[in-house]
Tab-separated table of C-alpha atoms and ligand atoms in Angstrom:
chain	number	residue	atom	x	y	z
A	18	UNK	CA	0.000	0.000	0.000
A	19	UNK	CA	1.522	3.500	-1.103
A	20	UNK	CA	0.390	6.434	0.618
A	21	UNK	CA	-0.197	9.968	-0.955
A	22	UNK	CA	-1.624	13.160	0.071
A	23	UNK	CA	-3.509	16.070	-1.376
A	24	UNK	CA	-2.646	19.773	-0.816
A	25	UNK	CA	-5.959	21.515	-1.282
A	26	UNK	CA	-9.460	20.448	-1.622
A	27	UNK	CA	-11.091	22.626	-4.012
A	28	UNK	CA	-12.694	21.787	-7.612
A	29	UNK	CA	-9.242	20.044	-8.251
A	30	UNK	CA	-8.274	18.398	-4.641
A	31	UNK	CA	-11.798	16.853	-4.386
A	32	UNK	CA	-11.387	15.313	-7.693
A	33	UNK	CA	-8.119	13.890	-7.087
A	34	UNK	CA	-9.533	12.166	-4.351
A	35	UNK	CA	-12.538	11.295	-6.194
A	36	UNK	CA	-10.645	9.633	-9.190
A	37	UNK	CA	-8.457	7.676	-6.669
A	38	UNK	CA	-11.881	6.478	-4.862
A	39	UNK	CA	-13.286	5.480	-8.531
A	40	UNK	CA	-10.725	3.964	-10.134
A	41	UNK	CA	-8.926	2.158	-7.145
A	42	UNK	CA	-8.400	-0.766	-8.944
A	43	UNK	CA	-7.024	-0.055	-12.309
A	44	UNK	CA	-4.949	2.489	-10.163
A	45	UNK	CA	-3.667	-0.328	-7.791
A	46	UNK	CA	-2.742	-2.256	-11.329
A	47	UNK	CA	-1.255	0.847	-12.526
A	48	UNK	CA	1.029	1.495	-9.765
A	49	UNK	CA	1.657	-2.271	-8.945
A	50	UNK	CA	0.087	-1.896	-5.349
A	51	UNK	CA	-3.214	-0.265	-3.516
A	52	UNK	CA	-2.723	3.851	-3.273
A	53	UNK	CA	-4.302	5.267	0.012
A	54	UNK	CA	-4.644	8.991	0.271
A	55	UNK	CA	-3.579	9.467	3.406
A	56	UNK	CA	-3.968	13.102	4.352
A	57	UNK	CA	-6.120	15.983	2.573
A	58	UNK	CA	-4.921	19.300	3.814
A	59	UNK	CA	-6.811	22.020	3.589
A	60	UNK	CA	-7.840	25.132	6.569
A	61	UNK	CA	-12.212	24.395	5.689
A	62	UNK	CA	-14.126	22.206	7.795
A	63	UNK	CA	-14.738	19.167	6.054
A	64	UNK	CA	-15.510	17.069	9.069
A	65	UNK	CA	-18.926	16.143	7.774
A	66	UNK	CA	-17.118	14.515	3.938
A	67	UNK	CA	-17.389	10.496	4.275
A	68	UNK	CA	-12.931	10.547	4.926
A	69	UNK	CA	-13.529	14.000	6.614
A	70	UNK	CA	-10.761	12.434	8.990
A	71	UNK	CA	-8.147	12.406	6.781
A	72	UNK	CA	-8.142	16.274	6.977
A	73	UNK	CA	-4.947	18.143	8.539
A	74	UNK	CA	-4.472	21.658	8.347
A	75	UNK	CA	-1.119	21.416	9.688
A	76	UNK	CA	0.971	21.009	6.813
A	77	UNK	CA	4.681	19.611	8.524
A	78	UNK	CA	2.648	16.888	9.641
A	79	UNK	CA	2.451	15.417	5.982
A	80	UNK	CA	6.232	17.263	5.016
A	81	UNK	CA	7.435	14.946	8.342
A	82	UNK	CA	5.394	11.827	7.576
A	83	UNK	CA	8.368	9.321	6.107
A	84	UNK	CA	5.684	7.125	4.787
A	85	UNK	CA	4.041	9.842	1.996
A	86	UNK	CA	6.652	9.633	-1.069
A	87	UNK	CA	4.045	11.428	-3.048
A	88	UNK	CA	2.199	15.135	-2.821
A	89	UNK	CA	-0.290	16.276	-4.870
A	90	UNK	CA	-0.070	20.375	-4.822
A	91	UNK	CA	-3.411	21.307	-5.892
A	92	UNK	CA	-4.100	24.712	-3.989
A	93	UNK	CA	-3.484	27.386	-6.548
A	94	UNK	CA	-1.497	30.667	-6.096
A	95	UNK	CA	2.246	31.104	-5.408
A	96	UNK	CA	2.922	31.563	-2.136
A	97	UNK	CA	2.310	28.476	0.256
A	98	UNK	CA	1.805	26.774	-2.732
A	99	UNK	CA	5.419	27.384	-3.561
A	100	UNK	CA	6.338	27.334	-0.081
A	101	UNK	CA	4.858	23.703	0.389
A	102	UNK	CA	5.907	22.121	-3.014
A	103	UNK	CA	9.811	23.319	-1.928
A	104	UNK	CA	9.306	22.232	1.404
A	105	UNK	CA	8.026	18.571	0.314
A	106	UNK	CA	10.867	18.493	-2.410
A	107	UNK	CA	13.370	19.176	0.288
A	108	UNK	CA	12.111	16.297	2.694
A	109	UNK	CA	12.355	14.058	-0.342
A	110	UNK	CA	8.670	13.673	-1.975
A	111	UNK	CA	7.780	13.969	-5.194
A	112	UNK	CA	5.173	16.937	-5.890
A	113	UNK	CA	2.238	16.872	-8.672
A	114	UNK	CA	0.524	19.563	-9.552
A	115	UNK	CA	-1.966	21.626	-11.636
A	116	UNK	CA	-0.906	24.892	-10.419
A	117	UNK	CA	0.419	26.604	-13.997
A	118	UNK	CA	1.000	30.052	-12.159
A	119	UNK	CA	3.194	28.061	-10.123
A	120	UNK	CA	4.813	26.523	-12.708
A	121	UNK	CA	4.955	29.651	-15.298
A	122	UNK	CA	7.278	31.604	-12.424
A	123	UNK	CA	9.019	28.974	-10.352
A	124	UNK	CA	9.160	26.222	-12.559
A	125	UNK	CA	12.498	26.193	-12.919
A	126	UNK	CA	13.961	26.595	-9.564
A	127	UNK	CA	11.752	23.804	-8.111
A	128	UNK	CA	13.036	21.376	-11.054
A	129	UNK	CA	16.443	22.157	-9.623
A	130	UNK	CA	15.576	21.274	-6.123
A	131	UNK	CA	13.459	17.832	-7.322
A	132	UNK	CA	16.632	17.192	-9.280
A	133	UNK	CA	18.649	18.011	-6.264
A	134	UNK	CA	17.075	15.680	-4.027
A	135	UNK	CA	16.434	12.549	-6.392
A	136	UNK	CA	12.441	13.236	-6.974
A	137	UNK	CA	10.017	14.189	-9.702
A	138	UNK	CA	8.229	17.774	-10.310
A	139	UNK	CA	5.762	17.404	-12.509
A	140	UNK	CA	2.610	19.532	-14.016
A	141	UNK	CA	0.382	17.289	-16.868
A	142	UNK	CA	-2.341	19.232	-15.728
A	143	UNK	CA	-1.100	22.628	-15.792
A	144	UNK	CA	-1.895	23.118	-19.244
A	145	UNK	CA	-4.857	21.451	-21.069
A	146	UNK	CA	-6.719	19.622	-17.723
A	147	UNK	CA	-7.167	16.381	-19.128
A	148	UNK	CA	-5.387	16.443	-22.237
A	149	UNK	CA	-1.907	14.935	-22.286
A	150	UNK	CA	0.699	17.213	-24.085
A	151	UNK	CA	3.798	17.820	-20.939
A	152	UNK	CA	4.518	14.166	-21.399
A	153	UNK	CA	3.914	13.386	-25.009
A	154	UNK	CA	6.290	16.668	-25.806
A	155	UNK	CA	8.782	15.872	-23.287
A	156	UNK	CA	8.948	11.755	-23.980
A	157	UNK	CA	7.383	10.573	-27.640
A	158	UNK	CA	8.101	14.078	-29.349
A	159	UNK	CA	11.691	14.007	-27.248
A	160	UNK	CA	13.805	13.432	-30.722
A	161	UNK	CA	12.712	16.645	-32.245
A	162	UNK	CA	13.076	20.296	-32.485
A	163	UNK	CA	9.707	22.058	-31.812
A	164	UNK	CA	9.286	24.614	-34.477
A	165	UNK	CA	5.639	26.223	-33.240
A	166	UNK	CA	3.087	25.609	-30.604
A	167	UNK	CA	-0.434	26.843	-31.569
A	168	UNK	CA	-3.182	26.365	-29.214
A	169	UNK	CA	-7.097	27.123	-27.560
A	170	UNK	CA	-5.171	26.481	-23.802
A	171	UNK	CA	-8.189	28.185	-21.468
A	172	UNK	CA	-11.588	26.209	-21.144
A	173	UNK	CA	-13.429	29.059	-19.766
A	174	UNK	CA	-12.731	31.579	-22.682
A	175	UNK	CA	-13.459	29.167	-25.455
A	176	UNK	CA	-16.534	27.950	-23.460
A	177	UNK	CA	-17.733	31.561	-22.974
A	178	UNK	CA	-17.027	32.354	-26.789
A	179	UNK	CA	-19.153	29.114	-27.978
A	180	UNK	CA	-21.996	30.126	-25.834
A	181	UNK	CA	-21.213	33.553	-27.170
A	182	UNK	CA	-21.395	32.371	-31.223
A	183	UNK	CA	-23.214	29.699	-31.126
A	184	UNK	CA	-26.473	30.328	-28.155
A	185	UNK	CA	-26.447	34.158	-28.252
A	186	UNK	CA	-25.646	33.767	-24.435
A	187	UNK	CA	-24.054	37.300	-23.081
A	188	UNK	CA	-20.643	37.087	-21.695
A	189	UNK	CA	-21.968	37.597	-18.026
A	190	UNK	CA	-23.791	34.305	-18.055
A	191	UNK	CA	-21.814	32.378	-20.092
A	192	UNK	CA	-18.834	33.433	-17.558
A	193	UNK	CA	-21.020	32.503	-14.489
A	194	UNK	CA	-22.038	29.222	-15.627
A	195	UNK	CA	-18.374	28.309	-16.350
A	196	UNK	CA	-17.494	29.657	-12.663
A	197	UNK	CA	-20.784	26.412	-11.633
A	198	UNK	CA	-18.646	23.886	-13.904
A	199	UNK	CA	-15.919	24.427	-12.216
A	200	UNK	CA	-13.601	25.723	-15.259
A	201	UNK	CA	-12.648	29.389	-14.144
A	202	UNK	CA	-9.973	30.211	-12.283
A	203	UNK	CA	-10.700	31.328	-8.268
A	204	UNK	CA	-10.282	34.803	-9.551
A	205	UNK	CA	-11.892	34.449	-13.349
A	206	UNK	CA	-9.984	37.642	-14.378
A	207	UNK	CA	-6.957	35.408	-15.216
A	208	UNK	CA	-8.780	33.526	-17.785
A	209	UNK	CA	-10.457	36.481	-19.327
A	210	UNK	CA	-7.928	38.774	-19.755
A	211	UNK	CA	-5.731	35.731	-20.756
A	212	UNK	CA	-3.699	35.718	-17.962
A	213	UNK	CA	-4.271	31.541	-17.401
A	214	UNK	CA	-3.377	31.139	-20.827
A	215	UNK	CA	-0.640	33.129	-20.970
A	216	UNK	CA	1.239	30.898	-18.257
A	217	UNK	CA	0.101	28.010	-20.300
A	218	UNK	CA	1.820	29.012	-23.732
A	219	UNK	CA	4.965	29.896	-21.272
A	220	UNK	CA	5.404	26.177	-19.789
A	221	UNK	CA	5.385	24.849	-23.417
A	222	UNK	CA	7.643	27.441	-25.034
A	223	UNK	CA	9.824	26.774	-21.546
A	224	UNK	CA	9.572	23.029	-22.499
A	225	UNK	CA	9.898	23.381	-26.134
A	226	UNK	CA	13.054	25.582	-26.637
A	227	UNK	CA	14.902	25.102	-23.293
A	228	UNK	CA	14.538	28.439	-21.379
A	229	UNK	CA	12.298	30.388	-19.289
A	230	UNK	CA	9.821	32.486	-20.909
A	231	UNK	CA	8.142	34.852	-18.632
A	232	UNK	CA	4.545	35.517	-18.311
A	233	UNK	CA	5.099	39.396	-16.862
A	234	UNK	CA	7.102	39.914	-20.521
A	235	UNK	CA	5.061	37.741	-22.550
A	236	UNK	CA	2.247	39.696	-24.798
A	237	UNK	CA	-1.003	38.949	-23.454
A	238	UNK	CA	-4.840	40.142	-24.448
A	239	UNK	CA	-7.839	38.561	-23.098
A	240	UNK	CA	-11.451	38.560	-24.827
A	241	UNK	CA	-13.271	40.959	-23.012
A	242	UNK	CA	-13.038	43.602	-25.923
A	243	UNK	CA	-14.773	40.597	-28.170
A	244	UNK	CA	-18.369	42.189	-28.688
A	245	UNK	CA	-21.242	39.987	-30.868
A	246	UNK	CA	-20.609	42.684	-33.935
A	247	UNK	CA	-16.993	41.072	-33.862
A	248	UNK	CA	-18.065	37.450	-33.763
A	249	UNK	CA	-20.720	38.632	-36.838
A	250	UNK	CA	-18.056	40.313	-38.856
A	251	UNK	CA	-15.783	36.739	-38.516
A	252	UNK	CA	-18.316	34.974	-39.577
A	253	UNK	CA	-19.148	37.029	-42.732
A	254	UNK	CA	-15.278	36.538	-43.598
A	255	UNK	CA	-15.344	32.415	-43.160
A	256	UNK	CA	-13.793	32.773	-39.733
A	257	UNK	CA	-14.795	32.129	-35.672
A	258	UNK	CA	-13.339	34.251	-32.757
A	259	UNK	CA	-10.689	32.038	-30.393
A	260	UNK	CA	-8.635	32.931	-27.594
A	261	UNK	CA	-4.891	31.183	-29.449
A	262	UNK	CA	-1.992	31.071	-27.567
A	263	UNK	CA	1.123	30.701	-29.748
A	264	UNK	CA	4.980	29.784	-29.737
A	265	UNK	CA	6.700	30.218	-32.714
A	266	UNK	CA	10.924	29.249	-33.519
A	267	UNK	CA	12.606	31.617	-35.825
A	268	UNK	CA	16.020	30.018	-37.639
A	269	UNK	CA	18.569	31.936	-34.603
A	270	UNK	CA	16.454	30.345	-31.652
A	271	UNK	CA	14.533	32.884	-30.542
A	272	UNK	CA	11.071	32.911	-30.642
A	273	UNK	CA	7.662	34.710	-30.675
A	274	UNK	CA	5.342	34.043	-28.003
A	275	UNK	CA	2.016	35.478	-27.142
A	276	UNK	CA	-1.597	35.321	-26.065
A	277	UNK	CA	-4.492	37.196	-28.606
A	278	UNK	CA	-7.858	36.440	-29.919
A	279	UNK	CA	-7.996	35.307	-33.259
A	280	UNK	CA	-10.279	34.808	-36.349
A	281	UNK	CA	-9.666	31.296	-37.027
A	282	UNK	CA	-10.709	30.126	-40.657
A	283	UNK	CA	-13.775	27.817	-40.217
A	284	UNK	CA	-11.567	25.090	-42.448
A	285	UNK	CA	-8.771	25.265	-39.178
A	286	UNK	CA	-9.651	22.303	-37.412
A	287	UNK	CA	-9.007	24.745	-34.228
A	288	UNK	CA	-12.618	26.194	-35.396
A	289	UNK	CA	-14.153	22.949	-34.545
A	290	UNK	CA	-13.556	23.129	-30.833
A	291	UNK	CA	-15.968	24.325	-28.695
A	292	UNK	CA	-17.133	24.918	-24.930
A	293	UNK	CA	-14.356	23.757	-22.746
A	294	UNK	CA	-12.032	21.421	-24.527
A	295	UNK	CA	-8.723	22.564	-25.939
A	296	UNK	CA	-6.618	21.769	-28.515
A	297	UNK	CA	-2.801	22.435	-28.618
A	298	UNK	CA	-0.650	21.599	-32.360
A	299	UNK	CA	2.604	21.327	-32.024
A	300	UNK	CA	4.877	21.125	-34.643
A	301	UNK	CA	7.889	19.321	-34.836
A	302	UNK	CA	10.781	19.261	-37.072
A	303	UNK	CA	10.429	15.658	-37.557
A	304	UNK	CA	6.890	14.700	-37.185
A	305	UNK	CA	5.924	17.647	-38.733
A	306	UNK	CA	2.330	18.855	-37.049
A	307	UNK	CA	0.508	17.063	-34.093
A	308	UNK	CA	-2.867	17.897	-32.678
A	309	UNK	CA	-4.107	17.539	-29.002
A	310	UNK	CA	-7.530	17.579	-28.144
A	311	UNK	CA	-9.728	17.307	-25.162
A	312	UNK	CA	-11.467	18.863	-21.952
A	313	UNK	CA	-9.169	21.674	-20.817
A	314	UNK	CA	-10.798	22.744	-17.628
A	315	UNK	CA	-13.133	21.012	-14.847
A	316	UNK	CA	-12.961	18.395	-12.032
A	317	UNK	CA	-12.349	15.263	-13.380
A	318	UNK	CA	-10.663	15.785	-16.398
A	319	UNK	CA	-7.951	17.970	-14.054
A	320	UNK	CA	-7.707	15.257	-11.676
A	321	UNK	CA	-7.354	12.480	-14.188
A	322	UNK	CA	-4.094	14.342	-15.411
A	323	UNK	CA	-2.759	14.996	-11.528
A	324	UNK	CA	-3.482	11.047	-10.541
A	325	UNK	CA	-1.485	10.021	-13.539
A	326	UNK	CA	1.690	11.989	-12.975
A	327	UNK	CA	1.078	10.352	-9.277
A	328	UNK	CA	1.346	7.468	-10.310
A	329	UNK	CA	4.358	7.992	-12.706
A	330	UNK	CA	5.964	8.959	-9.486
A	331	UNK	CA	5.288	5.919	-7.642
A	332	UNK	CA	6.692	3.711	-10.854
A	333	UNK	CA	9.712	5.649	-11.398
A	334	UNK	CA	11.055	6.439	-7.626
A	335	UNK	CA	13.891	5.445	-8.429
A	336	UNK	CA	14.390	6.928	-12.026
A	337	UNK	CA	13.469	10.716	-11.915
A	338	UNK	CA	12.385	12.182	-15.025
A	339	UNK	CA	14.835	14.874	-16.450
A	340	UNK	CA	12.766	17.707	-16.735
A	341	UNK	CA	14.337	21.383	-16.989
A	342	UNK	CA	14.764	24.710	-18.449
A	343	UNK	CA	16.860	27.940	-18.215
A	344	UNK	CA	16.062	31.094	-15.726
A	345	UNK	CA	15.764	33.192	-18.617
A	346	UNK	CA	19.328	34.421	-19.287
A	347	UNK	CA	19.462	33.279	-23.053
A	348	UNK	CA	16.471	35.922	-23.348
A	349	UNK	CA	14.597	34.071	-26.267
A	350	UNK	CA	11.569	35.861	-26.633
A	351	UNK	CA	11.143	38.427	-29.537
A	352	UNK	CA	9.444	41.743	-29.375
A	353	UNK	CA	6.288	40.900	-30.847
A	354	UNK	CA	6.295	44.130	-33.146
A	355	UNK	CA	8.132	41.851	-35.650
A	356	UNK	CA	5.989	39.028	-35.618
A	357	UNK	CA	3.990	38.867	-39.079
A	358	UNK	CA	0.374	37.531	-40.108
A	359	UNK	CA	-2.743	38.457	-41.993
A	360	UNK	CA	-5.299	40.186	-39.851
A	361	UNK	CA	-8.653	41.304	-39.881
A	362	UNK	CA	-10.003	44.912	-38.781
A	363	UNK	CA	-13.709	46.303	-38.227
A	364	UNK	CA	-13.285	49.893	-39.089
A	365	UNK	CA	-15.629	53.015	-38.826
A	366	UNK	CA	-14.692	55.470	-41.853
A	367	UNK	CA	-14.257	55.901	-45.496
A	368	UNK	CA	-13.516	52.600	-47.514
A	369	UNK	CA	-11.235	54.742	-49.711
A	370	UNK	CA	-9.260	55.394	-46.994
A	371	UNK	CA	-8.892	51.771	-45.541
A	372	UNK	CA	-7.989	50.528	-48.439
A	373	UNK	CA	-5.517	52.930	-49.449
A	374	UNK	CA	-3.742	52.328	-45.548
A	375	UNK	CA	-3.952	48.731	-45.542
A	376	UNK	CA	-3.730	45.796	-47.867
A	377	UNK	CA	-7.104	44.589	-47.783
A	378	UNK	CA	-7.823	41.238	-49.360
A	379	UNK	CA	-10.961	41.987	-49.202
A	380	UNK	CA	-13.694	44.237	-47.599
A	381	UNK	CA	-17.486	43.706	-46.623
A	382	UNK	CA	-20.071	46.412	-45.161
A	383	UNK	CA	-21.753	44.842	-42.028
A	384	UNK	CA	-24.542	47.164	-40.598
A	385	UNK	CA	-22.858	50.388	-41.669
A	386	UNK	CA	-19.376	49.358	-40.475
A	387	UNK	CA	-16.060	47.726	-42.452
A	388	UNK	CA	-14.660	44.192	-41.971
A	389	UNK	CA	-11.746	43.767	-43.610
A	390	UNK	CA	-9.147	40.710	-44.160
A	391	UNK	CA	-6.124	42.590	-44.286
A	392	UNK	CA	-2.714	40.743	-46.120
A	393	UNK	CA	0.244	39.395	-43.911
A	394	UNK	CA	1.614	42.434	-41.575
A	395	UNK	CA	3.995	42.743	-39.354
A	396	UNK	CA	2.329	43.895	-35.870
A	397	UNK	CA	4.663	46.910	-35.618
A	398	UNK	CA	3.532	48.135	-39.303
A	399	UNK	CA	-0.347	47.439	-38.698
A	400	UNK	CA	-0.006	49.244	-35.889
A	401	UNK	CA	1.714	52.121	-37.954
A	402	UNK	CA	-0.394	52.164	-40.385
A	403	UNK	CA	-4.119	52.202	-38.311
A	404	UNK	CA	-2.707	55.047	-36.308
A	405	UNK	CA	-2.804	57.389	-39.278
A	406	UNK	CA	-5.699	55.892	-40.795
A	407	UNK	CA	-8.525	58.610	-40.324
A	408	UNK	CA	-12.096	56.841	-38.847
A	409	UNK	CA	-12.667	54.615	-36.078
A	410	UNK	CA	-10.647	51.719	-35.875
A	411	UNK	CA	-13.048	49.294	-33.814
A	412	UNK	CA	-10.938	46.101	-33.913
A	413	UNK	CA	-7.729	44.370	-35.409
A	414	UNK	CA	-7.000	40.615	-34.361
A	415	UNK	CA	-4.752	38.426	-36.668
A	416	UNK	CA	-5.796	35.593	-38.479
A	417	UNK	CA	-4.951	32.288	-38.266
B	15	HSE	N1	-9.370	28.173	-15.628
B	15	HSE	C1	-8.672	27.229	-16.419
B	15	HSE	C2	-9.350	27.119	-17.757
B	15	HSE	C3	-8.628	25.904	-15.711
B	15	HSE	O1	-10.505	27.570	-17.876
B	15	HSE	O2	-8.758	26.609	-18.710
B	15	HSE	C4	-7.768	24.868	-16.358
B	15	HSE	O3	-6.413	25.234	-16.374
C-alpha cells in the first residue's frame, strides 16, 4: 500500500480524491500496489465529507510523515503553494501539480531542487486539464526540435465564446455558468484577460526551446473587448473568434510568443472546438504537425491528469524524469512588433481610406461598419499604419 496526500481540496483536490476512490483498482494495477490517500490538507471544515478524517491543516505533519513519497499540490497561487511544493521536495517527496501560475514563475527553480534531491516535479495538468501534451512533448516528441506551438489552452474563454457564437448567451452568463462547472480560475480575471493562458503558452515554449519564458514579458490580451458585432463580422469573412496562444521558432532560436484572440478560418480544425475542450498543435521538425484535443478545464478531467503523474511517481522512484529549463538568461523571446500575419479589422470610416492604408484582401459592409481581411503584416507596421488611418478603428486581431 503507497500512501499519498492532497494539498488543497477545491474543484481540483476533491477530484483527485474522487478519481483515486473510482478507479482504485485499475490504479492499484497501474502502480503495482493499492494507493491510500492518506492526508487531505486544507484550513475548511470538512468534518462532515465520508474521509472528513483524513483532513490536517497542519501542513509539517504530511512534510514529516516518512511514509508519503508522493504530494499532490493542488491549492493554486504562489505563495504556500510554492512554499509547500519546496518544502516537500526538500524532505524528499515527489510533488504533482496543476498549479500553472506556479509553474509559469518557479518552474524552474523547483526542477532544480526535485533534481537536487532525487524526486520528480511534474505539471500534466497545468496546461490542457485532461489532455496529455507535458509528457507526449517531453517523452514521444523528445527526438525533435519544436518549431511552433499553436493552441485554444483556457476552457473558460473558449466555453464563454461558444456560448457567445453559437447560443447568443451574453458574456456575463456564459462566464457565471463556467465559474458552476468548475472551469474558471478562483479569480476568473486570469482567464479572461488571458492571464491563465498566458502561463500556459509559457510552460510549453519553456519546455519546447529550453529556457524560461516569462509571463510578466510575454504579450497577453484577453477577450473581453470581443463584442457579438466582432463574432458577426468573422463569420461574414469564413472565420470564428478564439482565444490562441502561440509559440513560434525563428532560424537563430529565438522565438515569438504570445496570447491574442484570433479569427480562425472555419476550415482550421481549431474552429471545430468548442465549450471547454482545448486543442494544442505542435509542430515538430520531424513529425511535422501534431494535434491535441480534449477537456481543458473542470474536475475530473484535471484530476485524471494529476493522478497520472502520481502514479508515474510511484513507478519511477527510483528513475526521476529529467525535466528542466533555463532562468531566462538566453532571453529568447522576440518583441512581438516583428511578428507577421494576416489580420482582420472592423473599421468606422471611409472605404477609400482603408484601403488605401492597408492591404485589404478583401472588404465587406456589415450594418454600416467595415470588416476587412487585411494581407500578412507585421504587428509593428499594422499598428503604424491604423494610427494614421482617419475613422474609427473598432478592432484588429490576426488571423490564423
Ligand atoms: N481556468 C482554467 C481554464 C482551468 O478555464 O482553462 C484549467 O487550467
Amino acid at each position: 500500500m503507497i500512501k499519498v496526500a492532497i494539498l488543497g481540496h477545491g474543484t481540483v483536490g476533491s477530484g483527485v480524491y474522487e478519481v483515486f476512490e473510482m478507479n482504485a483498482e485499475k490504479i492499484a494495477l497501474a502502480a503495482g500496489e493499492p494507493v491510500e490517500v492518506k492526508y487531505v490538507l486544507d484550513l475548511r471544515d470538512f468534518s462532515h465529507l465520508p474521509y472528513g478524517n483524513k483532513f490536517v491543516n497542519d501542513f509539517s505533519v504530511i512534510e514529516n510523515d516518512p511514509e508519503i513519497p508522493v504530494v499532490c499540490e493542488v491549492m493554486g497561487g504562489v505563495r504556500a503553494a510554492y512554499d509547500f511544493t519546496r518544502r516537500c521536495l526538500l524532505a524528499g517527496k515527489s510533488v504533482c501539480t496543476s498549479n500553472k501560475e506556479l509553474v509559469a514563475s518557479k518552474g524552474e527553480e523547483l526542477l532544480k531542487i526535485a533534481e537536487e534531491h532525487n524526486v520528480n516535479y511534474l505539471f500534466e495538468a497545468s496546461v490542457g486539464g485532461g489532455i496529455p501534451i507535458i509528457r507526449p512533448m517531453i517523452q514521444c516528441l523528445a527526438a525533435n526540435e519544436f518549431n511552433q506551438i499553436c493552441g485554444i489552452l483556457n476552457g473558460t474563454t473558449n466555453y464563454i465564446l461558444t456560448q457567445m457564437i453559437k447560443n447568443g448567451v451574453s458574456f456575463e452568463d456564459a462566464l457565471r455558468q463556467a465559474q458552476v462547472n468548475g472551469y474558471a480560475e478562483a479569480d476568473p480575471t486570469a482567464d479572461i484577460e488571458g492571464h491563465d493562458a498566458c502561463r500556459k503558452i509559457c510552460i510549453l515554449s519553456n519546455l519546447a526551446f529550453g529556457d524560461k519564458f516569462d509571463p510578466d514579458a510575454v504579450s497577453c490580451e484577453g477577450i473581453t473587448r470581443i463584442t457579438l458585432k466582432d463574432v458577426e463580422c468573422a463569420d461574414r469573412l469564413g472565420c470564428v473568434i478564439k482565444l490562441i496562444g502561440r509559440a513560434v521558432r525563428c532560424g537563430d532560436g529565438t522565438a515569438y510568443a504570445f496570447v491574442a484572440p484570433h479569427l480562425v478560418r472555419k476550415e482550421s480544425p481549431l474552429a471545430a472546438v468548442e465549450d471547454v475542450f482545448n486543442a494544442i498543435m505542435v509542430e515538430g521538425n520531424a513529425t511535422g504537425d501534431v494535434m491535441f484535443y480534449g477537456k481543458g478545464a473542470g474536475k475530473l478531467a484535471t484530476a485524471s491528469s494529476v493522478c497520472a503523474d502520481m502514479l508515474d511517481c510511484i513507478e519511477h522512484r527510483e528513475h526521476r524524469r529529467r525535466i528542466s529549463w533555463g532562468d531566462g538568461s538566453k532571453k529568447l523571446l522576440r518583441p512581438l512588433e516583428g511578428f507577421v500575419s494576416p489580420w482582420y479589422v472592423r473599421f468606422q470610416g471611409s472605404r477609400a481610406a482603408l484601403e488605401a492604408a492597408l492591404p485589404c484582401e478583401s472588404v465587406r459592409e456589415v450594418g454600416g461598419e467595415l470588416a476587412a481581411s487585411v494581407s500578412a503584416l507585421s504587428t509593428g507596421e499594422l499598428k503604424a499604419r491604423l494610427g494614421k488611418l482617419e475613422g474609427s478603428v473598432l478592432s484588429a486581431m490576426r488571423v490564423l
